[in-house]
C-alpha positions as semicolon CSV with decimal commas, in nm:
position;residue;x (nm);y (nm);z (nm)
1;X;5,477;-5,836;4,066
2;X;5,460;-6,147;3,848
3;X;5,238;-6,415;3,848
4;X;5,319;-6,779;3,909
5;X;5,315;-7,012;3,647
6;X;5,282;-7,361;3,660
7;X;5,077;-7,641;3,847
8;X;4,760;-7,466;3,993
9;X;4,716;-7,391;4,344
10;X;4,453;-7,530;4,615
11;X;4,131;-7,360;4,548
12;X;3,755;-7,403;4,500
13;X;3,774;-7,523;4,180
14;X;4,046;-7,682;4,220
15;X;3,851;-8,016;4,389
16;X;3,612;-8,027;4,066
17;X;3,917;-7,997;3,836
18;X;4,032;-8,315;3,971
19;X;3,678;-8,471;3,998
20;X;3,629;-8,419;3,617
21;X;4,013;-8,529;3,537
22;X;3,930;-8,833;3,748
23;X;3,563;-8,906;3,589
24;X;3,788;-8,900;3,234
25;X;4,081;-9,126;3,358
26;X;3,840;-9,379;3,481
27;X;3,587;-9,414;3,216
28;X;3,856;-9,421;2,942
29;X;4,179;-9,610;3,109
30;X;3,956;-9,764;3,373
31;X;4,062;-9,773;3,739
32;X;4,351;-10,008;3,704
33;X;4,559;-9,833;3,421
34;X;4,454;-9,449;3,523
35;X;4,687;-9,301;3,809
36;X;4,710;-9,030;4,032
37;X;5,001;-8,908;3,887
38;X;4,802;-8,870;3,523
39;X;4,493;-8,742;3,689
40;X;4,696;-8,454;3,883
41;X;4,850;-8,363;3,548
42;X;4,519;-8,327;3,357
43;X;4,390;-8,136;3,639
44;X;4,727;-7,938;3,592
45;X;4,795;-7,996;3,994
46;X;5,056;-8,158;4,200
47;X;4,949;-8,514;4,295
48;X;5,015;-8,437;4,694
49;X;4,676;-8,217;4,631
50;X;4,508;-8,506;4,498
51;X;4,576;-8,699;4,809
52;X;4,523;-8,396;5,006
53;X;4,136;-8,387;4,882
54;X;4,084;-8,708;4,829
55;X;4,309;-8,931;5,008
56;X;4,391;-9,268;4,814
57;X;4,295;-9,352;4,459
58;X;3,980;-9,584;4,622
59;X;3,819;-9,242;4,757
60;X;3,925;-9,057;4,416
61;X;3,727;-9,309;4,235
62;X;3,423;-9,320;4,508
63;X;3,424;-8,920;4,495
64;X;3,431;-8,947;4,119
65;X;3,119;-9,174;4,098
66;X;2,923;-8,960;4,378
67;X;2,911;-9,330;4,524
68;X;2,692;-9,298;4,896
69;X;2,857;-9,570;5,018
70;X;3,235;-9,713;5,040
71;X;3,234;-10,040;4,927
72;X;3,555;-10,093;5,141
73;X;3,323;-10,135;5,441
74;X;3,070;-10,334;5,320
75;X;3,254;-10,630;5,174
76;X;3,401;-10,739;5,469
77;X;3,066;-10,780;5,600
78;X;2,989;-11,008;5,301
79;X;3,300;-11,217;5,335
80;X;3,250;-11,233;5,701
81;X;3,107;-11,571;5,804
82;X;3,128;-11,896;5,630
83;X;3,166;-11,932;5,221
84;X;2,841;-12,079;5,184
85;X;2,680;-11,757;5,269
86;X;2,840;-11,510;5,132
87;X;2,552;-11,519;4,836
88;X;2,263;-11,411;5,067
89;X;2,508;-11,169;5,253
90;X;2,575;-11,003;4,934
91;X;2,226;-10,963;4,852
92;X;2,078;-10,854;5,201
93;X;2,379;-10,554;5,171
94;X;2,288;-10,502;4,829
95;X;1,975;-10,424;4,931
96;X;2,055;-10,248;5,230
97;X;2,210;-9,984;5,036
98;X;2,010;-9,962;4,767
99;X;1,682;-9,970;4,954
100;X;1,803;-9,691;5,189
101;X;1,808;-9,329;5,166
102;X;2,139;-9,308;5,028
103;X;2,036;-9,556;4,751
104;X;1,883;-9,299;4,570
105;X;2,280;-9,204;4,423
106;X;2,281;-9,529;4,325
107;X;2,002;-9,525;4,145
108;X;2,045;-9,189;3,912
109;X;2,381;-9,342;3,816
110;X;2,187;-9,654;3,722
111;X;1,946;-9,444;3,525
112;X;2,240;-9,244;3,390
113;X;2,484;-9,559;3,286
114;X;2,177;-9,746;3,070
115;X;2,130;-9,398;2,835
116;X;2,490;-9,254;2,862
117;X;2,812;-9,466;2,762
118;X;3,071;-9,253;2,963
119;X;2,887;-9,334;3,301
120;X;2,809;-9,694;3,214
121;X;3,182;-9,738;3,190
122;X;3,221;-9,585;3,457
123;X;2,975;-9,832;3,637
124;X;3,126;-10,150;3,504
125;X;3,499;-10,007;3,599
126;X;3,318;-9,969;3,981
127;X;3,095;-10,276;4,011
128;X;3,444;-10,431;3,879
129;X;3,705;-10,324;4,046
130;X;3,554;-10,215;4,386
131;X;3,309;-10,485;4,464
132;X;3,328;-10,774;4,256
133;X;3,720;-10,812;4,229
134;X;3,706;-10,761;4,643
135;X;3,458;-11,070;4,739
136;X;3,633;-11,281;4,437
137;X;3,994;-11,234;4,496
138;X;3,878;-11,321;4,900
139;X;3,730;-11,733;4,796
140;X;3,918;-12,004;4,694
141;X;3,808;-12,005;4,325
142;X;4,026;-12,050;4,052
143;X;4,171;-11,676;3,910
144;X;4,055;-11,776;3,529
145;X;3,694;-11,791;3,637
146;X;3,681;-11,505;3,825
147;X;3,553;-11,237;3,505
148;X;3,313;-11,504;3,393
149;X;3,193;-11,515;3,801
150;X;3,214;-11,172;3,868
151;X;2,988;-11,076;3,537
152;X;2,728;-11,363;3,619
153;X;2,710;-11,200;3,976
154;X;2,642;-10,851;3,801
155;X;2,355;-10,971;3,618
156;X;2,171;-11,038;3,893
157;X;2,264;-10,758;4,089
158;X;2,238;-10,490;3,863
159;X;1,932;-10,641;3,717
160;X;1,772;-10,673;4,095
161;X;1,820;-10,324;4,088
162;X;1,649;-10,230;3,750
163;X;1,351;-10,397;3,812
164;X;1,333;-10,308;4,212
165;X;1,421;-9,958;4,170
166;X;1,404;-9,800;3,811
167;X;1,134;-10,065;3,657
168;X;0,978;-10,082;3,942
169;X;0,818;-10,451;3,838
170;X;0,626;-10,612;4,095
171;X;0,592;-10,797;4,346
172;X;0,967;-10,755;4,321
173;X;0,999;-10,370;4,404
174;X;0,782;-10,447;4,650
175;X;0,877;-10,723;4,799
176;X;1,027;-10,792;5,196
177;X;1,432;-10,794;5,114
178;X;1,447;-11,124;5,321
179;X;1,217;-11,265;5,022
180;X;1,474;-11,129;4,794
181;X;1,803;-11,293;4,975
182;X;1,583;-11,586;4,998
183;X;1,515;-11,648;4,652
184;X;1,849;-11,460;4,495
185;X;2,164;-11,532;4,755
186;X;2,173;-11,938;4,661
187;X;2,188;-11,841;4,287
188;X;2,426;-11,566;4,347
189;X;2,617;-11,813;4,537
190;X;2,612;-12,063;4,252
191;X;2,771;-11,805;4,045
192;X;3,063;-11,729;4,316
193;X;3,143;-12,059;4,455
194;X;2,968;-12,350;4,209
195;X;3,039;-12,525;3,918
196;X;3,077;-12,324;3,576
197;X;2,962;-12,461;3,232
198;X;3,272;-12,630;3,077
């Protein structure tokens, strides 16, 4: 009998294979440039079992991160209503997540992405691609300021969760989340919709 040579087959370690092939792709072509196709090759598989674990590239990169939550469902709920609140409906999600049971995911691959540079890539190719691009590419801003929106938006959001969740600095990590939305949404809404710094 001879073995079989070639791509390998479906098996247990088959899904982690991909998982690390993925993890690489993403934090060193980022999730625009890296590809199913490339992924299923480093994991030496055929890309139909890629998409047979995983689905599309979205849930690739969401099983990659060990995300708890699909950002695909949330931002609808931020972009549904009018413009001028979709600053405090990004925070009071934001917060939803992150101040929930699942949030605790979120918050180890905070901790991880401020010591480790892989992960932080990894981070700013999510926050990116699967949030920030999603609520930006959805108002009627101009395309050239949508980096320089998106990364304003980030600071705040990621830094909300620093100091709520890994700092812990009060009366922030402490404080109700409709204080939060409150005082945060109109600035994060400055950042999405208002006028930039010529």
């Amino acid at each position: 009998m001879t073995r079989r040579t070639g791509r390998r087959p479906g098996n247990p370690g088959t899904r982690e294979a991909i998982l690390d092939a993925a993890r690489t792709a993403f934090a060193e072509r980022g999730y625009d440039a890296a590809s199913i196709r490339g992924i299923a090759a480093t994991a030496q598989v055929d890309p139909a079992l890629v998409h047979h674990y995983f689905g599309s590239k979205d849930q690739l990169f969401l099983a990659a991160m060990n995300f708890p939550v699909d950002p695909g469902q949330l931002v609808p709920k931020v972009l549904a209503g009018d413009r001028d609140g979709v600053g405090e409906r990004m925070v009071r999600i934001f917060l939803g997540v992150w101040d929930s049971p699942t949030g605790s995911a979120a918050q180890a691959l905070l901790r991880s992405a401020v010591s480790n540079e892989w992960t932080a890539r990894l981070l700013r190719e999510f926050v990116t691609t699967q949030v920030l691009r999603r609520v930006l590419e959805n108002l009627d801003v101009d395309p050239v300021e949508l980096p320089l929106r998106g990364s304003l938006v980030a600071t705040q959001m990621i830094g909300l969760a620093m100091m709520r969740h890994v700092v812990r600095l009060e009366p922030v990590a402490s404080a109700d989340p409709e204080t939060l939305v409150a005082a945060i949404g109109p600035t994060i809404q400055r950042y999405l919709t208002g006028p930039l710094p010529s």
